Coordinates of N, CA, C and O in Angstrom, one line a residue:
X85 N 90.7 -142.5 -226.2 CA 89.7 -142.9 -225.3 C 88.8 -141.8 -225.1 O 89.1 -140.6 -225.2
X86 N 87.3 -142.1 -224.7 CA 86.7 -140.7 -225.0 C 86.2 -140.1 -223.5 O 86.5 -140.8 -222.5
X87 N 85.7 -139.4 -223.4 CA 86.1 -138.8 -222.0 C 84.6 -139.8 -220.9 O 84.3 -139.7 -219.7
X88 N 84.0 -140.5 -221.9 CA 82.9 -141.1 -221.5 C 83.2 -142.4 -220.6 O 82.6 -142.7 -219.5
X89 N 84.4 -143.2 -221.5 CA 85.4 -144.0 -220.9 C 86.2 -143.9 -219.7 O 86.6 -144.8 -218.9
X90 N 86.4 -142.6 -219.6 CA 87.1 -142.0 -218.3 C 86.5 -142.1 -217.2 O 86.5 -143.0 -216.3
X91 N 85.7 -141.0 -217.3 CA 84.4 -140.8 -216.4 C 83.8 -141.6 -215.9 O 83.7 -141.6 -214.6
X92 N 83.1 -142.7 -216.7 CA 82.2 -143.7 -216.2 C 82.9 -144.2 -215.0 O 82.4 -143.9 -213.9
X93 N 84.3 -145.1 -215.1 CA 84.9 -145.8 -214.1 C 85.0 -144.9 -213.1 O 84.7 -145.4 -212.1
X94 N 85.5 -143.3 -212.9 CA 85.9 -142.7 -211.7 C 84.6 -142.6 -211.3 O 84.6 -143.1 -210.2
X95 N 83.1 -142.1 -211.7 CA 82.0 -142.3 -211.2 C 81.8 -143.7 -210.5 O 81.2 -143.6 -209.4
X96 N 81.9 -144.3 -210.7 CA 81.4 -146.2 -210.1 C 82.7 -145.9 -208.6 O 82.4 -145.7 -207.5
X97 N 83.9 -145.9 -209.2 CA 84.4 -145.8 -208.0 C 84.1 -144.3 -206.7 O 84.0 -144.4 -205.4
X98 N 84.0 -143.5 -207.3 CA 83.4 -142.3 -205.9 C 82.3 -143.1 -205.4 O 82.5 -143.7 -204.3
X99 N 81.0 -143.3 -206.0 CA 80.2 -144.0 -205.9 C 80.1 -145.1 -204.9 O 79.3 -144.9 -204.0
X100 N 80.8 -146.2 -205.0 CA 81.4 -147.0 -204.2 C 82.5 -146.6 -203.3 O 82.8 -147.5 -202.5
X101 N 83.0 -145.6 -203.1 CA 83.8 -144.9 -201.5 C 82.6 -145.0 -201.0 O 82.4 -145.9 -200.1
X102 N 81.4 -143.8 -201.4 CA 80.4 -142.9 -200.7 C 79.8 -144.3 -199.9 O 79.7 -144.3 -198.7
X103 N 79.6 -145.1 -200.5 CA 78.4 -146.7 -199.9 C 79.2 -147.2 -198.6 O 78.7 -147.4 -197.5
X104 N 80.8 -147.3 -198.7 CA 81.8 -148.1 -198.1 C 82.1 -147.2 -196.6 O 82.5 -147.7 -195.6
X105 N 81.8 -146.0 -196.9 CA 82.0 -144.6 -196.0 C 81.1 -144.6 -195.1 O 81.4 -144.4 -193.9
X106 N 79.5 -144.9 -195.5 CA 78.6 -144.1 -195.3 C 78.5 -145.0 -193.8 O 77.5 -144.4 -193.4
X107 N 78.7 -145.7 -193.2 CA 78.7 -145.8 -191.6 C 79.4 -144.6 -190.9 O 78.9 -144.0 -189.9
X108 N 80.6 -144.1 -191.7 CA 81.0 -143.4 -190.5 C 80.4 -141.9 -190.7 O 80.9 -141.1 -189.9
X109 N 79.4 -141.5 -191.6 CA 78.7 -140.4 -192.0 C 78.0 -140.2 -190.7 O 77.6 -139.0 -190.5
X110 N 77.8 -141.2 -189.6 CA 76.7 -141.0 -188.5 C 77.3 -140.8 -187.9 O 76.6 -140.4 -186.9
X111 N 78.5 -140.7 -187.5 CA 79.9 -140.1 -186.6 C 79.9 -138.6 -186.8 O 80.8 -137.9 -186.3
X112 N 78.7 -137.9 -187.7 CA 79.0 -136.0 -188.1 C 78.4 -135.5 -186.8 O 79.0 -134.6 -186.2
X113 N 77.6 -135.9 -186.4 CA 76.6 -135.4 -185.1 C 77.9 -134.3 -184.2 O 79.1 -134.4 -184.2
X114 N 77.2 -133.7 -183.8 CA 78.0 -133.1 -182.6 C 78.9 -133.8 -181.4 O 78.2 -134.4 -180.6
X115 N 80.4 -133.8 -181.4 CA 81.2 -134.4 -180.9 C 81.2 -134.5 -179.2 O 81.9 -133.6 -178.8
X116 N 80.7 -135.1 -178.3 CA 81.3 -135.2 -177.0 C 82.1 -135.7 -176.3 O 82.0 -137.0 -176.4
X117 N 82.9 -135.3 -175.6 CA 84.3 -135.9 -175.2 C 83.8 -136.7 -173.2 O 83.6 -136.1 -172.1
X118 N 83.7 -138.2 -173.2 CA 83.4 -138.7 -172.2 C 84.8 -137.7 -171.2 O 85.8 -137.2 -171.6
X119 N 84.0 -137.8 -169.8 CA 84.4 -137.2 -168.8 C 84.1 -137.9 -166.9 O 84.5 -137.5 -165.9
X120 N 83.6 -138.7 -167.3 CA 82.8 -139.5 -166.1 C 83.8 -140.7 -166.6 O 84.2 -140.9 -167.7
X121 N 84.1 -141.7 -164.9 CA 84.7 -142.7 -165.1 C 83.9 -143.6 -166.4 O 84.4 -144.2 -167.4
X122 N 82.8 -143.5 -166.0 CA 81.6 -144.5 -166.4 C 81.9 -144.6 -168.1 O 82.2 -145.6 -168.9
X123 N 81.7 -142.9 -168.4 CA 81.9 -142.7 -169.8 C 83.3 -143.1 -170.4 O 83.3 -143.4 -171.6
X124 N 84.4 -143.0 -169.8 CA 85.4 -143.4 -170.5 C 85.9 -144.8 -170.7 O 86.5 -145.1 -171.7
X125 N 85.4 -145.6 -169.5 CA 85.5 -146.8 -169.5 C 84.4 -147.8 -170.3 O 84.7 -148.9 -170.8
X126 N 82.7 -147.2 -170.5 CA 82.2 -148.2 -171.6 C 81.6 -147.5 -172.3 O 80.6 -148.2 -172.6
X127 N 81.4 -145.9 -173.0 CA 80.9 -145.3 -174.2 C 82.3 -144.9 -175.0 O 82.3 -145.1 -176.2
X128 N 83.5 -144.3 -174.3 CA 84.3 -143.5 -174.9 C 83.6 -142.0 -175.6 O 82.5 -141.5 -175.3
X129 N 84.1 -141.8 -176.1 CA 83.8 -139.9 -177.0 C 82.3 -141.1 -177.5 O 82.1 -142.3 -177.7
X130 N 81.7 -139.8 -177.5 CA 80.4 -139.9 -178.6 C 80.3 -138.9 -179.5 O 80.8 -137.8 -179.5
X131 N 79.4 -139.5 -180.5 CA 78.8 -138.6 -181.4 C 77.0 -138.4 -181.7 O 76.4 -139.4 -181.9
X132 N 76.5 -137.4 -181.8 CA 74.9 -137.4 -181.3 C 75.1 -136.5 -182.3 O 76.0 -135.9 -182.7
X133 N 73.5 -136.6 -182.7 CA 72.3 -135.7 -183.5 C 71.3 -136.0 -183.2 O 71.0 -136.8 -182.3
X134 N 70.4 -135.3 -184.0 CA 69.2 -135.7 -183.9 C 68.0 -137.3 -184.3 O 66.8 -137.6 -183.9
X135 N 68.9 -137.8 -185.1 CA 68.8 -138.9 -185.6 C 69.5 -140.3 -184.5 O 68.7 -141.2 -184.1
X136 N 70.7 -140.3 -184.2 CA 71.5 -141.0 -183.6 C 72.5 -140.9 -182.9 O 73.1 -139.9 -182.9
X137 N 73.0 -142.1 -182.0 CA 74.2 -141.8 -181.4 C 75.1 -142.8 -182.0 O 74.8 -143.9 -182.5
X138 N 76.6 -142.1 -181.7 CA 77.2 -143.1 -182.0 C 78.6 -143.0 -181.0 O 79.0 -142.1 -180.3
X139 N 79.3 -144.3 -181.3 CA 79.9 -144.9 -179.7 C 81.5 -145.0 -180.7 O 81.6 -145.2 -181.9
X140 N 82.5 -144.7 -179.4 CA 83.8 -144.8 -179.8 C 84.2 -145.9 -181.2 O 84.7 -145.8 -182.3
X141 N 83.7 -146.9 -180.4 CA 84.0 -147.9 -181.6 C 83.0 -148.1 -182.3 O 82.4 -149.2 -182.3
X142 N 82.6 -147.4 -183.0 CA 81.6 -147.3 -184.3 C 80.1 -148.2 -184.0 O 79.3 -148.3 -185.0
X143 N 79.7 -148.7 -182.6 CA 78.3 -149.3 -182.6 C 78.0 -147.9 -182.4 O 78.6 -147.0 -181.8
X144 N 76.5 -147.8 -183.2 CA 75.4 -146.6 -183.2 C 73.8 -147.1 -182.6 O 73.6 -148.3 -182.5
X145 N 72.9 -146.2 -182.3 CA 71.8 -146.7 -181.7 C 70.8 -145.1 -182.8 O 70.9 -143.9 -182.8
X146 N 70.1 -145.9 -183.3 CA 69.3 -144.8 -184.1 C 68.1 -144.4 -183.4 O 67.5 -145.1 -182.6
X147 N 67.8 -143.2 -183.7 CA 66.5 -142.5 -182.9 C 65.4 -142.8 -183.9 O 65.5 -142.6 -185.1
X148 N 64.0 -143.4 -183.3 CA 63.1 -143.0 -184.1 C 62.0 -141.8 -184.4 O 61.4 -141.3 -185.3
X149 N 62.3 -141.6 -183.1 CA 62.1 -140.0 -182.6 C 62.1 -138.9 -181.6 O 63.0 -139.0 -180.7
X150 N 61.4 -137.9 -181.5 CA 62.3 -137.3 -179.8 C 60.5 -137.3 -179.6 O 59.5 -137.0 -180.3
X151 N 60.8 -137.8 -178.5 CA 59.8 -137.8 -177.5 C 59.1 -136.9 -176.3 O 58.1 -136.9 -175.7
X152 N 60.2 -136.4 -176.4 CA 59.7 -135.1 -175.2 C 61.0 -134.2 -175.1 O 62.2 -134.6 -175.3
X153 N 60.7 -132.9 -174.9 CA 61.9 -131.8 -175.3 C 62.2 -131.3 -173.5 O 63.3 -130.9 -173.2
X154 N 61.3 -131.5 -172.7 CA 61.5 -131.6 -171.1 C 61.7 -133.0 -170.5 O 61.4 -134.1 -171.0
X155 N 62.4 -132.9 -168.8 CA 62.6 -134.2 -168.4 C 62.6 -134.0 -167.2 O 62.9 -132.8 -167.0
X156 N 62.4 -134.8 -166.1 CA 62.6 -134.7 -164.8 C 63.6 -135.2 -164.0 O 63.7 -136.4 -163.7
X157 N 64.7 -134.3 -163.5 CA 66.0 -134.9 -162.9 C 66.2 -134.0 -161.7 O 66.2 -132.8 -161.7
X158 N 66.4 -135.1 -160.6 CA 66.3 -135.0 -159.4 C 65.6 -134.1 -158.6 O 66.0 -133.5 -157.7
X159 N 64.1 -134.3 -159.5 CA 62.8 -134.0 -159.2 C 62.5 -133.0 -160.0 O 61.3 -132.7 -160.2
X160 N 63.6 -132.2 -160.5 CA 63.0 -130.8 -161.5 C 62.8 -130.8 -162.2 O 63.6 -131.7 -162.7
X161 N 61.7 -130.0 -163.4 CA 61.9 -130.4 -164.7 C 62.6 -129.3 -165.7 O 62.4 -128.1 -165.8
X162 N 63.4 -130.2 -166.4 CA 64.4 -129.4 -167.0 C 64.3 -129.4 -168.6 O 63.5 -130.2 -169.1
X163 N 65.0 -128.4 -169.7 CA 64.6 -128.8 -170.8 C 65.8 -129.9 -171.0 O 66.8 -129.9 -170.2
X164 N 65.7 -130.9 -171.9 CA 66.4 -131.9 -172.0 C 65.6 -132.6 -173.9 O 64.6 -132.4 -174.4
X165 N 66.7 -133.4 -174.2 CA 65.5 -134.6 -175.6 C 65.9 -135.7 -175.2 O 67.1 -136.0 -175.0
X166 N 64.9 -136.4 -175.0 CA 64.2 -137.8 -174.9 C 64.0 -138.3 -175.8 O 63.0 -137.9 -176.4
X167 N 64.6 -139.3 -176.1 CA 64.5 -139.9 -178.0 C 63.9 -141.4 -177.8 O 64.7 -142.1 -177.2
X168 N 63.1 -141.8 -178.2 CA 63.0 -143.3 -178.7 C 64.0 -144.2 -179.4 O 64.4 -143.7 -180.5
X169 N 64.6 -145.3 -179.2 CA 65.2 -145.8 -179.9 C 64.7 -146.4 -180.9 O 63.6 -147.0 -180.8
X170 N 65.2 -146.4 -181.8 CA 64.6 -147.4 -183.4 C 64.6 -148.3 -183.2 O 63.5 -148.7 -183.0
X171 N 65.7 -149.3 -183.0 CA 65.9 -150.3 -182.8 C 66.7 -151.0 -181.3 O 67.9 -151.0 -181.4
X172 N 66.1 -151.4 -180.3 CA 66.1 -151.3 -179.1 C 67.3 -152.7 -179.0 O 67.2 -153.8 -179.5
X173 N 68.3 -152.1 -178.4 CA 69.8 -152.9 -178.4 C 70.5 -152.2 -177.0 O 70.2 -151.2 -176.4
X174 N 71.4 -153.1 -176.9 CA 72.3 -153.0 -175.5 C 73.6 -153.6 -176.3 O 73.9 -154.8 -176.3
X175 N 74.1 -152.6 -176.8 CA 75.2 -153.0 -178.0 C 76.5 -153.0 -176.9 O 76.2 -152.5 -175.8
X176 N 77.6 -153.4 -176.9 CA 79.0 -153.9 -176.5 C 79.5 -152.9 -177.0 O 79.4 -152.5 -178.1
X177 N 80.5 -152.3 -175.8 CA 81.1 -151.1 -176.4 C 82.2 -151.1 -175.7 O 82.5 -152.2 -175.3
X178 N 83.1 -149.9 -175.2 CA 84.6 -150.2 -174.9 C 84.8 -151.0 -173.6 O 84.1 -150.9 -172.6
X179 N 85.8 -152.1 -173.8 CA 86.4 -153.5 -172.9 C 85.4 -154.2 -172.8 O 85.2 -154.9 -171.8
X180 N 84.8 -154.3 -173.7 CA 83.4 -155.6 -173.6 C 82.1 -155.2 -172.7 O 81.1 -155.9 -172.5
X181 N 82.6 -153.7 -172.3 CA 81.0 -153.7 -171.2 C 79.4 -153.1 -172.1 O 79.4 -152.7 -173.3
X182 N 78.4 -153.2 -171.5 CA 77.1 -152.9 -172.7 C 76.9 -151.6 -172.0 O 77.4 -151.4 -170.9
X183 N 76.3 -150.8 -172.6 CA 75.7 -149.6 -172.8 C 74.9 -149.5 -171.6 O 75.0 -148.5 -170.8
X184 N 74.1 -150.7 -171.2 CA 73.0 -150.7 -170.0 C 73.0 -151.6 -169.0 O 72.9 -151.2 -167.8
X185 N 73.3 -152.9 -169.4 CA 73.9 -154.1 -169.1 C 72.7 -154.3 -168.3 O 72.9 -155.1 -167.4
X186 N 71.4 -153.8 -168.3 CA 70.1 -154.3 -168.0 C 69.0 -154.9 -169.1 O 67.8 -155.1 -168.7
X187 N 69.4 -155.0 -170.3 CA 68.4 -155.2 -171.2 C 68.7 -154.0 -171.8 O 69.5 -153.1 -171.5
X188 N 67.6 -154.1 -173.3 CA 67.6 -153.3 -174.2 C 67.7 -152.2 -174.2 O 66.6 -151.8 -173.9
X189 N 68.6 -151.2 -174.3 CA 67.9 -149.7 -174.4 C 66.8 -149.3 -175.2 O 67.0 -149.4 -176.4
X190 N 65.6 -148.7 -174.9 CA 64.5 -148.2 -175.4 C 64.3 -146.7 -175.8 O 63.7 -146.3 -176.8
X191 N 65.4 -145.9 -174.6 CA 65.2 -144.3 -174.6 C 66.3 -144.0 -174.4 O 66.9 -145.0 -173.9
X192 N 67.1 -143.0 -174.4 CA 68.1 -142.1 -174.3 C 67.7 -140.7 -174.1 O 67.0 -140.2 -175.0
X193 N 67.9 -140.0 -173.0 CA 68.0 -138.8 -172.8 C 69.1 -138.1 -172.7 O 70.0 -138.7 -172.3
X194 N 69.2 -137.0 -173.1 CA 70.3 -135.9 -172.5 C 70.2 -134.8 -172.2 O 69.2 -134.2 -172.6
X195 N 71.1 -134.1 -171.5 CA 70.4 -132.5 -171.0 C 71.6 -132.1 -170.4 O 72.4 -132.9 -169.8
X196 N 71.8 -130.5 -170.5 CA 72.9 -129.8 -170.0 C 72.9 -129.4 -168.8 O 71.9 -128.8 -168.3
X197 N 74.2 -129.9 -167.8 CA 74.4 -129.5 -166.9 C 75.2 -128.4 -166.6 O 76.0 -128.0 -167.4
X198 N 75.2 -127.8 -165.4 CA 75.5 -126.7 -164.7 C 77.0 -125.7 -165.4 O 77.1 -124.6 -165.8
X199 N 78.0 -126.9 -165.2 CA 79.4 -126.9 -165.5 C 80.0 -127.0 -166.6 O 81.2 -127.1 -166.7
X200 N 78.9 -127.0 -167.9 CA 79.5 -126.8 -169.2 C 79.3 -128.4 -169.3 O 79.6 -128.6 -170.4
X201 N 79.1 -129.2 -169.0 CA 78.8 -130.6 -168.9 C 77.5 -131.4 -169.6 O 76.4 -131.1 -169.1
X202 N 77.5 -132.4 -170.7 CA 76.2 -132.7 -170.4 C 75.9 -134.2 -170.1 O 76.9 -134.9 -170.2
X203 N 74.8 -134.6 -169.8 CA 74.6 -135.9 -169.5 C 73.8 -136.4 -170.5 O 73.1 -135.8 -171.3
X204 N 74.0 -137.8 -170.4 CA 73.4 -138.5 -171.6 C 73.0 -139.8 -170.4 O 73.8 -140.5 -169.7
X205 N 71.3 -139.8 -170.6 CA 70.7 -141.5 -169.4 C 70.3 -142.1 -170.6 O 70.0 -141.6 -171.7
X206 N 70.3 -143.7 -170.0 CA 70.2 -144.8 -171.0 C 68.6 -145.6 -170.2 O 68.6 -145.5 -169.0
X207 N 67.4 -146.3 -171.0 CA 66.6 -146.5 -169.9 C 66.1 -147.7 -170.5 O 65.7 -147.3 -171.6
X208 N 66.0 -149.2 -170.3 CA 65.1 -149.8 -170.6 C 63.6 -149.7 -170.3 O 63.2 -148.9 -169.4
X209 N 62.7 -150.5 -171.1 CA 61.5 -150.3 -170.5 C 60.4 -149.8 -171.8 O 61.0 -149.1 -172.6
X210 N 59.1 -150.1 -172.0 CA 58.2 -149.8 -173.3 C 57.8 -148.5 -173.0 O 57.5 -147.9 -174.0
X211 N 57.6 -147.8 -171.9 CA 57.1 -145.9 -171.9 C 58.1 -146.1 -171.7 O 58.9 -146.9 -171.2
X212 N 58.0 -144.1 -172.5 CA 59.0 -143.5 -172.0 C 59.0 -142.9 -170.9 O 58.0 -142.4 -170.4
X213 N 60.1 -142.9 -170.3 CA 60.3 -142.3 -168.8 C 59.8 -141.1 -168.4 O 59.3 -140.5 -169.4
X214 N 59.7 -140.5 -167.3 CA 59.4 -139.4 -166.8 C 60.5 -138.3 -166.3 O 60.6 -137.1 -166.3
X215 N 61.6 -139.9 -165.5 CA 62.5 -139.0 -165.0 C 63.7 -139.7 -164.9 O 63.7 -140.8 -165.4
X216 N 65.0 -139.2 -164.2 CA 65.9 -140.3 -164.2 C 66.1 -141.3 -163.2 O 67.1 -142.0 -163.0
X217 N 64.8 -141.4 -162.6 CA 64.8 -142.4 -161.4 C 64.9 -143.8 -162.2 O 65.4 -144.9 -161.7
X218 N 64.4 -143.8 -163.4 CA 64.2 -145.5 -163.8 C 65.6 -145.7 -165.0 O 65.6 -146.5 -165.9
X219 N 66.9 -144.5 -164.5 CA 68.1 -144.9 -165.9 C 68.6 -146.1 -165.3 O 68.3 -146.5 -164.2
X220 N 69.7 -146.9 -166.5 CA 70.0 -147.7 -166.3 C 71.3 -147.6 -166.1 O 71.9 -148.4 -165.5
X221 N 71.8 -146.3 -166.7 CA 73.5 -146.0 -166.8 C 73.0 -144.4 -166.9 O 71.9 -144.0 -167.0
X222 N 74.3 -143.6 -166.8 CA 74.2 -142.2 -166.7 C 75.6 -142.1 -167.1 O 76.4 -142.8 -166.6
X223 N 75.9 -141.2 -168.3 CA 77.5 -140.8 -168.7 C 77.3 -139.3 -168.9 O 76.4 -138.6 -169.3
X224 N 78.3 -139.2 -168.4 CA 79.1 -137.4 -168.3 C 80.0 -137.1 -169.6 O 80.8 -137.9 -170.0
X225 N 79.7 -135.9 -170.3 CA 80.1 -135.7 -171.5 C 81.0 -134.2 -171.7 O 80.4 -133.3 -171.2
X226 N 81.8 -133.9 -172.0 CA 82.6 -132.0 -172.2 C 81.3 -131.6 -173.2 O 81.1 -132.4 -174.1
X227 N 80.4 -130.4 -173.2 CA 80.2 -130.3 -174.6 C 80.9 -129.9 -175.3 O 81.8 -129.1 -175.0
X228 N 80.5 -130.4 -176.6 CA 80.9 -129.9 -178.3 C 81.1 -128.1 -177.8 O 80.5 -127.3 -177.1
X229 N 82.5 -128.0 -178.6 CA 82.6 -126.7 -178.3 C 82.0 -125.8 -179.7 O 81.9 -124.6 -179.7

């Protein structure tokens, strides 16, 4: 057999892992461990980058871009990223509950708090927000160590 014969087939097969894999490739983002009732009960752990988030049980929400590197929470402005969503969803995530359960998510923000903590706001709506007076949900995160 010539090593051409060999090859070809373990190529097609790696090949085909990488295609079969590549959902959970968006799970690399920086790990956060939910910490808020809120978060444990309908995000679980997340995974974030700059690209996307993604949710215990494998629903993701893709960013189409970051929108603002500052944000206004509870009236100050802090640095924080404000991302657009790609595709604007209120996806079903741990015990059946949604992400917003007001309609689509549009924006996602997050930003570090005080305590080693970060937060992550969810916001329907066509602008992007200003501040977190208009979230729809708010989850408490450990950061990535």
């Amino acid at each position: 057999m010539t090593m051409k014969k060999i090859c070809f087939p373990a190529c097609l097969a790696f090949i085909a892992a990488s295609f079969l894999t590549a959902p959970l490739a968006l799970a690399d983002g920086d790990h956060y461990t939910a910490v808020s009732n809120t978060a444990m009960s309908v995000t679980g752990d997340v995974w974030m980058d700059d690209f996307s988030i993604t949710f215990e049980n494998d629903e993701s929400l893709e960013f189409s871009d970051l929108v603002a590197d500052h944000f206004r929470v509870n009236g100050k402005k802090i640095p924080a990223s404000l991302y657009r969503v790609k595709d604007p969803a209120d996806p079903e995530l741990q015990n059946g509950n949604a992400l917003c359960g007001a309609g689509d998510v549009t924006y996602l923000a997050n930003w570090a708090l005080d305590d080693g903590m970060t937060a992550i706001a969810v916001f329907t709506g066509n602008r992007p927000p200003k501040s977190d007076q208009d979230m729809c949900a708010l989850y408490t995160y450990e950061d990535p160590k």
